[in-house]
Tab-separated table of C-alpha atoms in Angstrom:
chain	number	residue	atom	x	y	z
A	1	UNK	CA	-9.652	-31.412	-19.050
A	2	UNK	CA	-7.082	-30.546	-16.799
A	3	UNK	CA	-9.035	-29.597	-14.037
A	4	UNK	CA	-10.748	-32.703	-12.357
A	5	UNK	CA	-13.089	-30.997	-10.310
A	6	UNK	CA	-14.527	-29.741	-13.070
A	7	UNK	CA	-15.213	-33.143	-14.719
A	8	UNK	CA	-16.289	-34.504	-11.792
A	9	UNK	CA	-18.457	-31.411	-11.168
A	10	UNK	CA	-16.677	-30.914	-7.733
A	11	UNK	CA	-16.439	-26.931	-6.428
A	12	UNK	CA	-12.292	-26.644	-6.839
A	13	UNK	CA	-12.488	-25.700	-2.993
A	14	UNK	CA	-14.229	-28.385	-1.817
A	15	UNK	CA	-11.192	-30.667	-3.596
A	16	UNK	CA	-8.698	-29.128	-1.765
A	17	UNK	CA	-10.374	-29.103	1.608
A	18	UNK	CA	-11.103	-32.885	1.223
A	19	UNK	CA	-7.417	-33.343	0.178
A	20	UNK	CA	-6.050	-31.757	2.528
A	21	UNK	CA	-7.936	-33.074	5.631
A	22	UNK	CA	-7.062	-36.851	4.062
A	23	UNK	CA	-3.424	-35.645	3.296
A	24	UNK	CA	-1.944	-32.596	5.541
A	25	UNK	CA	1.127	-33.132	4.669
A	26	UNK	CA	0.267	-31.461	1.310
A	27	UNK	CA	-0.274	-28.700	2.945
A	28	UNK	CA	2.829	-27.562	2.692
A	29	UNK	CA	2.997	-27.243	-0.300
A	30	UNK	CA	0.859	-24.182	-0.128
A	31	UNK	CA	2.974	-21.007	-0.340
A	32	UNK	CA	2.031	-18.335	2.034
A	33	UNK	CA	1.492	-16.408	-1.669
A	34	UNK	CA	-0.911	-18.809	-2.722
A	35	UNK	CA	-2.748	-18.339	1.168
A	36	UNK	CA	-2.709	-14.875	0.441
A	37	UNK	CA	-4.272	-15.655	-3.257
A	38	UNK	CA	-7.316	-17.938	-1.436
A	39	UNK	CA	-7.844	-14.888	0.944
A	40	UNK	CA	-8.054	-12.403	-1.553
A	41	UNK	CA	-9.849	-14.224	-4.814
A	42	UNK	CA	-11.808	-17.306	-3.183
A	43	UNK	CA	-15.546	-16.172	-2.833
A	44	UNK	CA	-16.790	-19.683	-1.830
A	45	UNK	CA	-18.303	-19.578	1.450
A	46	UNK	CA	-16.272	-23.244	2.230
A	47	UNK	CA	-13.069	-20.536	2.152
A	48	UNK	CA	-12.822	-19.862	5.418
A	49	UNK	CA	-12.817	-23.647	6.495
A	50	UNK	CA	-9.510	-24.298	3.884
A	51	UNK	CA	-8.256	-21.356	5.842
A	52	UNK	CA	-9.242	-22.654	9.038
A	53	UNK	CA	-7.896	-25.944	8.240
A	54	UNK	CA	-4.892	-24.527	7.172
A	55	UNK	CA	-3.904	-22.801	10.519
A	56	UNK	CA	-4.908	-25.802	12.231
A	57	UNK	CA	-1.584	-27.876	10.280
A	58	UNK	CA	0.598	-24.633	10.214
A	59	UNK	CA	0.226	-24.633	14.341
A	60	UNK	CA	0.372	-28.166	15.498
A	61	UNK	CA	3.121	-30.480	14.432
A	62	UNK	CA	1.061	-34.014	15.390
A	63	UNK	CA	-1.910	-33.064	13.269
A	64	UNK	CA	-3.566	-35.528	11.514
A	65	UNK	CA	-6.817	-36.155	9.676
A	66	UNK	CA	-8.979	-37.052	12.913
A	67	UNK	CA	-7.478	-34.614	14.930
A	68	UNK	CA	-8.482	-32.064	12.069
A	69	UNK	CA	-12.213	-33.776	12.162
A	70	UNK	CA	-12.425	-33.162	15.727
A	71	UNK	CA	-11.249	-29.428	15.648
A	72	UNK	CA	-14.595	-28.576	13.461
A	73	UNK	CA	-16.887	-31.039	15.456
A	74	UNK	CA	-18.618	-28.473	16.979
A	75	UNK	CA	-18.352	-25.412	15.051
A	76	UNK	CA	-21.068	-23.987	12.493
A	77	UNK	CA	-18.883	-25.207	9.298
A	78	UNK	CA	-19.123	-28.740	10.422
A	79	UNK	CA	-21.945	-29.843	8.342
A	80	UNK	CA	-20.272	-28.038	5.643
A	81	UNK	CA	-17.195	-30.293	6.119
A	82	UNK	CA	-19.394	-33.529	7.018
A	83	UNK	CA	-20.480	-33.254	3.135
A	84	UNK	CA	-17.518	-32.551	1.758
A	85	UNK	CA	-15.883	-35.344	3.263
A	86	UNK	CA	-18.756	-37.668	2.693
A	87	UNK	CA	-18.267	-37.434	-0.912
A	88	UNK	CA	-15.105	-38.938	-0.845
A	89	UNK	CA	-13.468	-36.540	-3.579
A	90	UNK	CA	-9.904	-37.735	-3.826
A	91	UNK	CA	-11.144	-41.519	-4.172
A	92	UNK	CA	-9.214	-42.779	-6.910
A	93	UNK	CA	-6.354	-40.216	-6.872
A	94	UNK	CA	-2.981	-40.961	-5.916
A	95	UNK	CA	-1.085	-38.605	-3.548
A	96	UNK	CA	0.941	-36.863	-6.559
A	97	UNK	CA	-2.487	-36.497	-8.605
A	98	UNK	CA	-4.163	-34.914	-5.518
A	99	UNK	CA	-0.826	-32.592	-4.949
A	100	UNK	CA	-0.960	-31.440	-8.763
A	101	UNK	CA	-4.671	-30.992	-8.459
A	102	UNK	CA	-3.703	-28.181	-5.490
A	103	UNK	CA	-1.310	-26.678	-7.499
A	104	UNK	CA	-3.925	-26.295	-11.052
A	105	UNK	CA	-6.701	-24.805	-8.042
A	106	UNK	CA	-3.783	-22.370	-7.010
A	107	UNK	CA	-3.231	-21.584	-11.054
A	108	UNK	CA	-6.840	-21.463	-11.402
A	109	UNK	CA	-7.401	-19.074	-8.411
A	110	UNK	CA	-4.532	-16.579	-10.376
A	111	UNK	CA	-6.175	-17.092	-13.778
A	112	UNK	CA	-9.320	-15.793	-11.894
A	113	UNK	CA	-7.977	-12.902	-10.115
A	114	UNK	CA	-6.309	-11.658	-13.768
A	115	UNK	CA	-9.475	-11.967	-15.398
A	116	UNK	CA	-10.957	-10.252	-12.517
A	117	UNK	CA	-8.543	-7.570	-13.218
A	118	UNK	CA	-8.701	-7.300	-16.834
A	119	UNK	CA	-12.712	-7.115	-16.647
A	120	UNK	CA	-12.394	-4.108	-13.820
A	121	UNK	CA	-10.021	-2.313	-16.074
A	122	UNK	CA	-11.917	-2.464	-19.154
A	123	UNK	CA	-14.585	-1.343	-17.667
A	124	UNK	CA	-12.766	1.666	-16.833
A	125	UNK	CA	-13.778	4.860	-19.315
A	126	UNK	CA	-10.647	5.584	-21.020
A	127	UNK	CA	-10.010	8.726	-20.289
A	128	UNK	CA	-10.344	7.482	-15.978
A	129	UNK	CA	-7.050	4.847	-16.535
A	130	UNK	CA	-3.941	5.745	-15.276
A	131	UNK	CA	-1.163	5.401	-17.537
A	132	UNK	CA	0.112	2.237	-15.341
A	133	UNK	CA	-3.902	0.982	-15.556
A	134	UNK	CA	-3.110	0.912	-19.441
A	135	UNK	CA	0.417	-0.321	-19.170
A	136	UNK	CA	-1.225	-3.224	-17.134
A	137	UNK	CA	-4.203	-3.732	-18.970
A	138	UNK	CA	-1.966	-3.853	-22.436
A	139	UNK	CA	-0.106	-6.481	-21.075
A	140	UNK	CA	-2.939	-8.211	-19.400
A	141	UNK	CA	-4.321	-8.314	-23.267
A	142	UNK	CA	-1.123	-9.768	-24.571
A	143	UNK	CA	-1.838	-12.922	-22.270
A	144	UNK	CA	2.000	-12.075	-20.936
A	145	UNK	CA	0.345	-12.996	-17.756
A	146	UNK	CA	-0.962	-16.580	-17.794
A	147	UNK	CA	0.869	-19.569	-16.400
């Protein structure tokens, strides 16, 4: 499976969150498109800690993973993080592993949002689509879309 959360039955977010607070430095290789992606798709409650996390690196240069610690001591999400991190979820993982891992959660996110799409169009009646809504959905049938 290409996905290791999954075989490790690990939420995809909680992955990144706990790779990212052990390696910020990968956080930049998340594209302000892919940000935009988590904001819109991501219904996991643990969402607004990535993003949290995430403006933490983006605004200080000396950040590291205690400093990031420290930033959520005493906010609500801390037990939240205290569990994630706890769990130890990029044990075993190199750095590139852990980076390519981000990148499949970022391709997963997309696959999601499509799917998302295709379902709300279908659902459509017919005679309600647009002629761009069938365009899209057309090509969001021909799989023209994935990866």
């Amino acid at each position: 499976n290409r996905y290791k959360w999954l075989q490790k039955n690990i939420q995809p977010i909680s992955f990144v969150i706990s790779a990212i607070i052990n390696f910020p430095e990968l956080s930049t290789y998340i594209s302000d498109s892919q940000v935009e992606l988590l904001t819109a798709v991501e219904t996991d409650v643990l969402k607004s800690i990535l993003l949290e996390i995430l403006d933490l690196i983006y605004n200080h240069n000396d950040i590291n993973t205690g400093k990031i610690i420290a930033a959520f001591t005493h906010s609500n999400e801390f037990k939240n993080l205290e569990k994630i991190l706890s769990n130890n979820l990029v044990a075993g993982f190199d750095k590139n592993k852990i980076q390519a891992q981000i990148n499949d959660y970022f391709i997963w996110l997309k696959n999601r949002k499509l799917k998302n799409r295709i379902e709300y169009l279908s659902h459509k009646p017919i005679t309600t689509l647009t002629d761009a809504e069938k365009q899209e959905l057309k090509r969001l049938y021909s799989g023209k879309w994935c990866c």
